[in-house]
Each structure stands twice: as C-alpha cells, then as structure tokens.
Short mmCIF file of C-alpha atoms in Angstrom, two decimals:
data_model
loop_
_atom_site.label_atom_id
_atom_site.label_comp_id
_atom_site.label_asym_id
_atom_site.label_seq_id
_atom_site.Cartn_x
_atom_site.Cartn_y
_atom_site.Cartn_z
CA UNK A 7 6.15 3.82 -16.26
CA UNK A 8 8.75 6.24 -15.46
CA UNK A 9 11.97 5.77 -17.55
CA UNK A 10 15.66 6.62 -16.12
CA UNK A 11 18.31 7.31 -18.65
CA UNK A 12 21.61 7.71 -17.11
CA UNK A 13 24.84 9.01 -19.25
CA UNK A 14 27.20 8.49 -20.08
CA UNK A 15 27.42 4.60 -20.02
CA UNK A 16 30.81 4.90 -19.59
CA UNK A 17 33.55 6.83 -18.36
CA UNK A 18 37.20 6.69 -17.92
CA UNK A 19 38.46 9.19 -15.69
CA UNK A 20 41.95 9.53 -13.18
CA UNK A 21 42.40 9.70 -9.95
CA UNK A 22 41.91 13.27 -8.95
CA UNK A 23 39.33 13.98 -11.76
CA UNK A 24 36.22 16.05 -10.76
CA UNK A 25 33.49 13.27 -12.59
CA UNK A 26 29.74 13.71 -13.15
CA UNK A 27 27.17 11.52 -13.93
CA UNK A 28 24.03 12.22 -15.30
CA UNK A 29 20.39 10.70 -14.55
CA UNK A 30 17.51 12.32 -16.80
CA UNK A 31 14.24 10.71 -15.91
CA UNK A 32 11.16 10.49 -18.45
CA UNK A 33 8.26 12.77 -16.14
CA UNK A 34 9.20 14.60 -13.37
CA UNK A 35 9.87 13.03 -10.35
CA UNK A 36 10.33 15.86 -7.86
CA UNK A 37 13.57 15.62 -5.64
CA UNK A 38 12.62 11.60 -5.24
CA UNK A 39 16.28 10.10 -6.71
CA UNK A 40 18.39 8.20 -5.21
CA UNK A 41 22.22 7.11 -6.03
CA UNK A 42 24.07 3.50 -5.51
CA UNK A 43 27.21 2.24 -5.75
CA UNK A 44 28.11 -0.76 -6.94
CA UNK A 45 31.94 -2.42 -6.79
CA UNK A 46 32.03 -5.61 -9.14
CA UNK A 47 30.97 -8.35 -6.67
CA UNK A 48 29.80 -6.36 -4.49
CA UNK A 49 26.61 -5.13 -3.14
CA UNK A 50 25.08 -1.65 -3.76
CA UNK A 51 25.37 0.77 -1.31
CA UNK A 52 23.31 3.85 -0.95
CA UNK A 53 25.24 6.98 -1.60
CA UNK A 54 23.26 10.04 -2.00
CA UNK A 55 19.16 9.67 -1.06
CA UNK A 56 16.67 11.80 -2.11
CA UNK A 57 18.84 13.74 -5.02
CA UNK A 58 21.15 15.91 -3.08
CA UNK A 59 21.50 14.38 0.93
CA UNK A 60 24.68 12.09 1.56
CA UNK A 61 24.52 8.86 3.38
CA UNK A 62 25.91 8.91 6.42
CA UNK A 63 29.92 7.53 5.97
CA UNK A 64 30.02 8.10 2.33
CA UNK A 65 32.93 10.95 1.76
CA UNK A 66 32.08 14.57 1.24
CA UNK A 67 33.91 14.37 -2.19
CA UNK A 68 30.22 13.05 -3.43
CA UNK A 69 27.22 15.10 -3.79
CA UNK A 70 24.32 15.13 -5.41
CA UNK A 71 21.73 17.59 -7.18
CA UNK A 72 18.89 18.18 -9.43
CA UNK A 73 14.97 18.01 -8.93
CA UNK A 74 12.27 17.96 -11.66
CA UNK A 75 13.86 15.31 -14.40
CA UNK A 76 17.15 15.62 -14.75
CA UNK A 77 19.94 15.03 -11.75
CA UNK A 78 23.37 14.38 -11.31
CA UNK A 79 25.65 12.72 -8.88
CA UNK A 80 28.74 14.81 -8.84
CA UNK A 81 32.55 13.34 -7.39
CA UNK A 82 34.80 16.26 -6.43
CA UNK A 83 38.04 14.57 -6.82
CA UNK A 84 38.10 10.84 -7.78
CA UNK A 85 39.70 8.46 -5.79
CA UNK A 86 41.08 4.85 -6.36
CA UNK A 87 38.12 3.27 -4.42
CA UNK A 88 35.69 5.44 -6.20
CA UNK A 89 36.08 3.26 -9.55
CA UNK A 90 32.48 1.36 -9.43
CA UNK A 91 28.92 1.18 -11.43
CA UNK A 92 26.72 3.71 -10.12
CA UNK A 93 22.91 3.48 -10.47
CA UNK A 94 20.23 6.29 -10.10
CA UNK A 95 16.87 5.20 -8.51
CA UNK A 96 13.28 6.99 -8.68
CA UNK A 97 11.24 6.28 -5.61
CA UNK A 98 8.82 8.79 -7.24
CA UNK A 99 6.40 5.89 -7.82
CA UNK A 100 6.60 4.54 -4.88
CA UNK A 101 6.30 1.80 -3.68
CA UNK A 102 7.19 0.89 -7.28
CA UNK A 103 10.41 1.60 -8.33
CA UNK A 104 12.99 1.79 -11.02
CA UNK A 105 16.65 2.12 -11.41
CA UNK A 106 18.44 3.63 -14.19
CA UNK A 107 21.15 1.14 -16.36
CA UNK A 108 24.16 1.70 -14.78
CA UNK A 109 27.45 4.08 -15.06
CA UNK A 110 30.52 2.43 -15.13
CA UNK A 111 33.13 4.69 -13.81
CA UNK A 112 36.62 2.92 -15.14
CA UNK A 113 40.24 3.98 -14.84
CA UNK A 114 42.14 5.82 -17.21
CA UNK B 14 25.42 -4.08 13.37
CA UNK B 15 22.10 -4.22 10.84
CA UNK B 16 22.37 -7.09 8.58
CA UNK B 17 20.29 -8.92 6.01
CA UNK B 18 20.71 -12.28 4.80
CA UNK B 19 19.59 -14.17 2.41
CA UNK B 20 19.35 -17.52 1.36
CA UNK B 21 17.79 -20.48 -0.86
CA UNK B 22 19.37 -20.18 -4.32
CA UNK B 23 20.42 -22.37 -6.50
CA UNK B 24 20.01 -24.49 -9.85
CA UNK B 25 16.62 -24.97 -10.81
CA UNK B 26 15.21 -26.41 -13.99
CA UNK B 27 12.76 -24.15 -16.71
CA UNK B 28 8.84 -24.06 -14.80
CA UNK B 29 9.80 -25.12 -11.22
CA UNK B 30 9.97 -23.41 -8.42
CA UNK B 31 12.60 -21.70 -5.56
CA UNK B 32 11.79 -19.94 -2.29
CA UNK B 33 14.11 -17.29 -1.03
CA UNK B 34 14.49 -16.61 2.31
CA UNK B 35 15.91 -13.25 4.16
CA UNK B 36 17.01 -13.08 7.87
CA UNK B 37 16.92 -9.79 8.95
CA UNK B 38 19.12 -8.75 12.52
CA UNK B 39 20.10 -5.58 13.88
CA UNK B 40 16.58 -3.71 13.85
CA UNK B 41 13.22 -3.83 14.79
CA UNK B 42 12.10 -5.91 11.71
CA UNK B 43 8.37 -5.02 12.10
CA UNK B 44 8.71 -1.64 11.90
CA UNK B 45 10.22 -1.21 7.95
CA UNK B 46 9.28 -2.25 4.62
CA UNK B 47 11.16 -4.44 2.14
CA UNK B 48 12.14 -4.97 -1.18
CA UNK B 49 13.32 -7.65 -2.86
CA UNK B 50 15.37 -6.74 -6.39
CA UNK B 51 17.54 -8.85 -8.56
CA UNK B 52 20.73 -8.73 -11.17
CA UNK B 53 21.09 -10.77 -14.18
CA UNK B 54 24.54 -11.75 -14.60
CA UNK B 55 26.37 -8.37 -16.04
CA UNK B 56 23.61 -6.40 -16.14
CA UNK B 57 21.86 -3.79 -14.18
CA UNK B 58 19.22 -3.52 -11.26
CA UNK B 59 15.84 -4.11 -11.29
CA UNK B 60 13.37 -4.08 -8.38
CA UNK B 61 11.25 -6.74 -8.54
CA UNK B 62 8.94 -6.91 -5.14
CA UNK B 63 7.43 -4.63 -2.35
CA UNK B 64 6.17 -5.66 0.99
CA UNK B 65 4.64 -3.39 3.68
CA UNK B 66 5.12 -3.99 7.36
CA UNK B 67 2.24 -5.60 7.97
CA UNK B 68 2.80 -7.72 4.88
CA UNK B 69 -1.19 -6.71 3.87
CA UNK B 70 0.10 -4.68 0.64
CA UNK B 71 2.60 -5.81 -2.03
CA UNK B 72 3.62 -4.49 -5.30
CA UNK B 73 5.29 -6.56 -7.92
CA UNK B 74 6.96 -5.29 -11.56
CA UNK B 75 5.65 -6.46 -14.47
CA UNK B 76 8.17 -8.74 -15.15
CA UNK B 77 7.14 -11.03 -12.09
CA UNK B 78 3.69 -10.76 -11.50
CA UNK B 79 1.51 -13.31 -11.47
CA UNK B 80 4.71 -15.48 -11.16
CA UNK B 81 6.43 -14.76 -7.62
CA UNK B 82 4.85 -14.03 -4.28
CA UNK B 83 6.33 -11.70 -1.67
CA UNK B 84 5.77 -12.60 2.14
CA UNK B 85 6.91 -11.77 5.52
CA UNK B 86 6.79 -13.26 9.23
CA UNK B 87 7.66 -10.81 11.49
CA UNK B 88 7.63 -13.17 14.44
CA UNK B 89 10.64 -14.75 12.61
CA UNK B 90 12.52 -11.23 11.65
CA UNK B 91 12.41 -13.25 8.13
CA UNK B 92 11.15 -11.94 4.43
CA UNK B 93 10.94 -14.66 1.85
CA UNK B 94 10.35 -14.44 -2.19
CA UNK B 95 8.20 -17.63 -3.51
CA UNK B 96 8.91 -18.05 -7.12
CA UNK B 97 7.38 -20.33 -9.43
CA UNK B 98 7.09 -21.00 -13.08
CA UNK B 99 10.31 -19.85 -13.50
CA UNK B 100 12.19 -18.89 -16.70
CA UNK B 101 15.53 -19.06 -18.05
CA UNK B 102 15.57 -15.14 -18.08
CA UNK B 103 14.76 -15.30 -14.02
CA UNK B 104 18.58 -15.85 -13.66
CA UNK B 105 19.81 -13.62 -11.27
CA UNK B 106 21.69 -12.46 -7.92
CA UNK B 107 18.59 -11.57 -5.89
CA UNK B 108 19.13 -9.08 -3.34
CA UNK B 109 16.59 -7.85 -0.20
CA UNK B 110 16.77 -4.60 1.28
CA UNK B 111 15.58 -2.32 3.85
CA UNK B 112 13.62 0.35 3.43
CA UNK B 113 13.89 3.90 4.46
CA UNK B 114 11.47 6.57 4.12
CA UNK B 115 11.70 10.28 4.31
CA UNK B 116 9.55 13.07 3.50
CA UNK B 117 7.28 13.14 0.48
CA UNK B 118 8.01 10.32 -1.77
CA UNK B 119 11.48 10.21 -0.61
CA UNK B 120 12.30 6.52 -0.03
CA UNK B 121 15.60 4.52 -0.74
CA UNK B 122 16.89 0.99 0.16
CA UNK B 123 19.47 0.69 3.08
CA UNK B 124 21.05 -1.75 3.47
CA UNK B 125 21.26 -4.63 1.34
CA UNK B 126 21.52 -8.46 1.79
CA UNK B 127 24.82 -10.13 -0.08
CA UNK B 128 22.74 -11.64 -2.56
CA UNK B 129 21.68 -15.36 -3.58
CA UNK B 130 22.41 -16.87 -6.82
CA UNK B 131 19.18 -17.99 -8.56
CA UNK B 132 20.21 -20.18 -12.34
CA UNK B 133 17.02 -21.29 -14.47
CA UNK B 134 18.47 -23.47 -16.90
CA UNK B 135 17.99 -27.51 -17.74
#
C-alpha cells in the first residue's frame, strides 16, 4: 500500500504569509496527487488535481507542484478564508486510493 | 448546479446493519464513477469504496471488505453503501463523491455529498 506522509501537522501562520505544505508519498506515484480542503464542518473541496493544475474557482494564490514522491501545495499569500485542514490524495493506485492525515493550517 | 446527496444515517447498535443512500442531480449519472469515503469524528479521510459506471467492478479498503457492499442504479441517478456487521470504530461522517478522470492515473473526487452521520455504539 502506498503511504502519504504530509508535514507539518500543524501550522500557524498570518494572514499574508506565503505557507507550504508538504506531501511525501512512500513509492513514486508519478504526477497522480491531488489536494483538498477542508473548513471544520465542512466538506472537502478539491483544490489542486493531479499535483500542479488548479480547480477551476479556487484563487491563483494556490498552486501546486512536485512529481515522483514528494509534492507540495504552495499558498502565495494567506488569506482569512484560507485557514482549513488540507489533505493530499494519491490516485496512483487507482481505483484504490489514499489520503494523507491532514494539515491543519491555524491562525497566528 | 451538480449536487450529491446523501442520506440514511443514524444510531445503530454493535453487528447490525445501515444502508446509505446518495442522490446524485446535475449530471449524467451513468457516465462517472463513485466513491464513497468516510471521517471518524476529528480525524482524517479515508476512502472506503469504488464503483464503476456500470456498477460491474468495485474496490473496497481493507478496512471494509467483506463487511460493506457498494451498489448503484443508474435508472434512479442513486449510489447506495450497504453496511453490515458493523463496529463501534465504523463511526463516521460518510461522504460520496464524483469522480473525475484525466490522463494517466490522474483521477480526483469532485464534488462531494454533505455527509451522513453513521454512530455504532449500544
């Protein structure tokens, strides 16, 4: 089974801050990584698809990048409604799939 | 406006069973593959079920299998998760979502349902 670590856990960051996350799978798994966002009671929502494309209506201050086993989801300058739980997704082993634990982007 | 809803949770004891429904709207239902994944109460994600458009393959994670059965009826735009013998540790917001595909192995899930609370307990 392919393994997705995502770090740090945690972060506290301002508004303004450029903020990255990281997602280091266990094999390679190409370019097939996906990001979600998650706002607490809310449902995820697709942000960047496979590793560096961004959804459509998701600002340009996100972007993605990486291929191989190690990615990273990348926001330019933080804004209040960016303060969520991001999760990575491999779609490498498809149709099997398996998301990483979680980021949880807090404010400062 | 493509939307996914689901329904069916609720409080069910240690070994019985649920049945989850998901109304799909907004898109040619037939024509995509679907997912079902859940969330235990402050934790993360975890896919749990695959369906293909036809409904003739499915893929389960470990976790389930043997346990829950993924079906579809695409006459009724409707996905549905059977779940039986269930366990405390089944407790979870269960979520369905579309499928997208791209090139390669490129897939990801868009959009999701709003979720239905499923609580194993006695």
């Amino acid at each position: 089974d392919i393994q997705l670590t995502q770090s740090p856990s945690s972060l506290s960051a301002s508004v303004g801050d450029r903020v990255t996350i990281t997602c280091r799978a266990s094999q390679t798994i190409s370019n097939s990584l996906n990001w979600y966002q998650q706002k607490p009671g809310k449902v995820p929502k697709l942000v960047i698809y496979a590793a560096s494309s961004l959804q459509s209506g998701v600002p340009s201050r996100f972007s993605g990048s990486g291929s191989g086993t190690d990615f990273t989801l990348t926001i330019s300058s933080l804004q209040p409604e960016d303060f969520a739980t991001y999760y990575c997704q491999q779609s490498y082993t498809s149709p099997m799939y398996t998301f990483g634990q979680g980021t949880k982007l807090e404010l400062k | 406006e493509v939307q996914l809803v689901e329904s069916g949770g609720g409080l069910v004891q240690p070994g019985g069973s649920l049945r989850l429904s998901c109304g799909a709207s907004g898109f040619t239902f037939n024509r995509y593959e679907m997912n079902w994944v859940r969330q235990a109460p402050g934790k993360g994600l975890e896919w749990i079920s695959y369906i293909s458009q036809s409904g003739g393959a499915k893929h389960y994670a470990a976790s389930v299998t043997g346990r829950f059965t993924i079906s579809r009826d695409n006459g009724k735009n409707s996905l549905f998760l059977q779940m039986d013998s269930l366990r405390p540790d089944d407790t979870a917001v269960y979520y369905c979502a579309r499928q997208r595909a791209g090139t390669g192995r490129n897939v990801w899930f868009d959009p999701w349902g709003q979720g239905t609370l499923v609580t194993v307990s006695s």
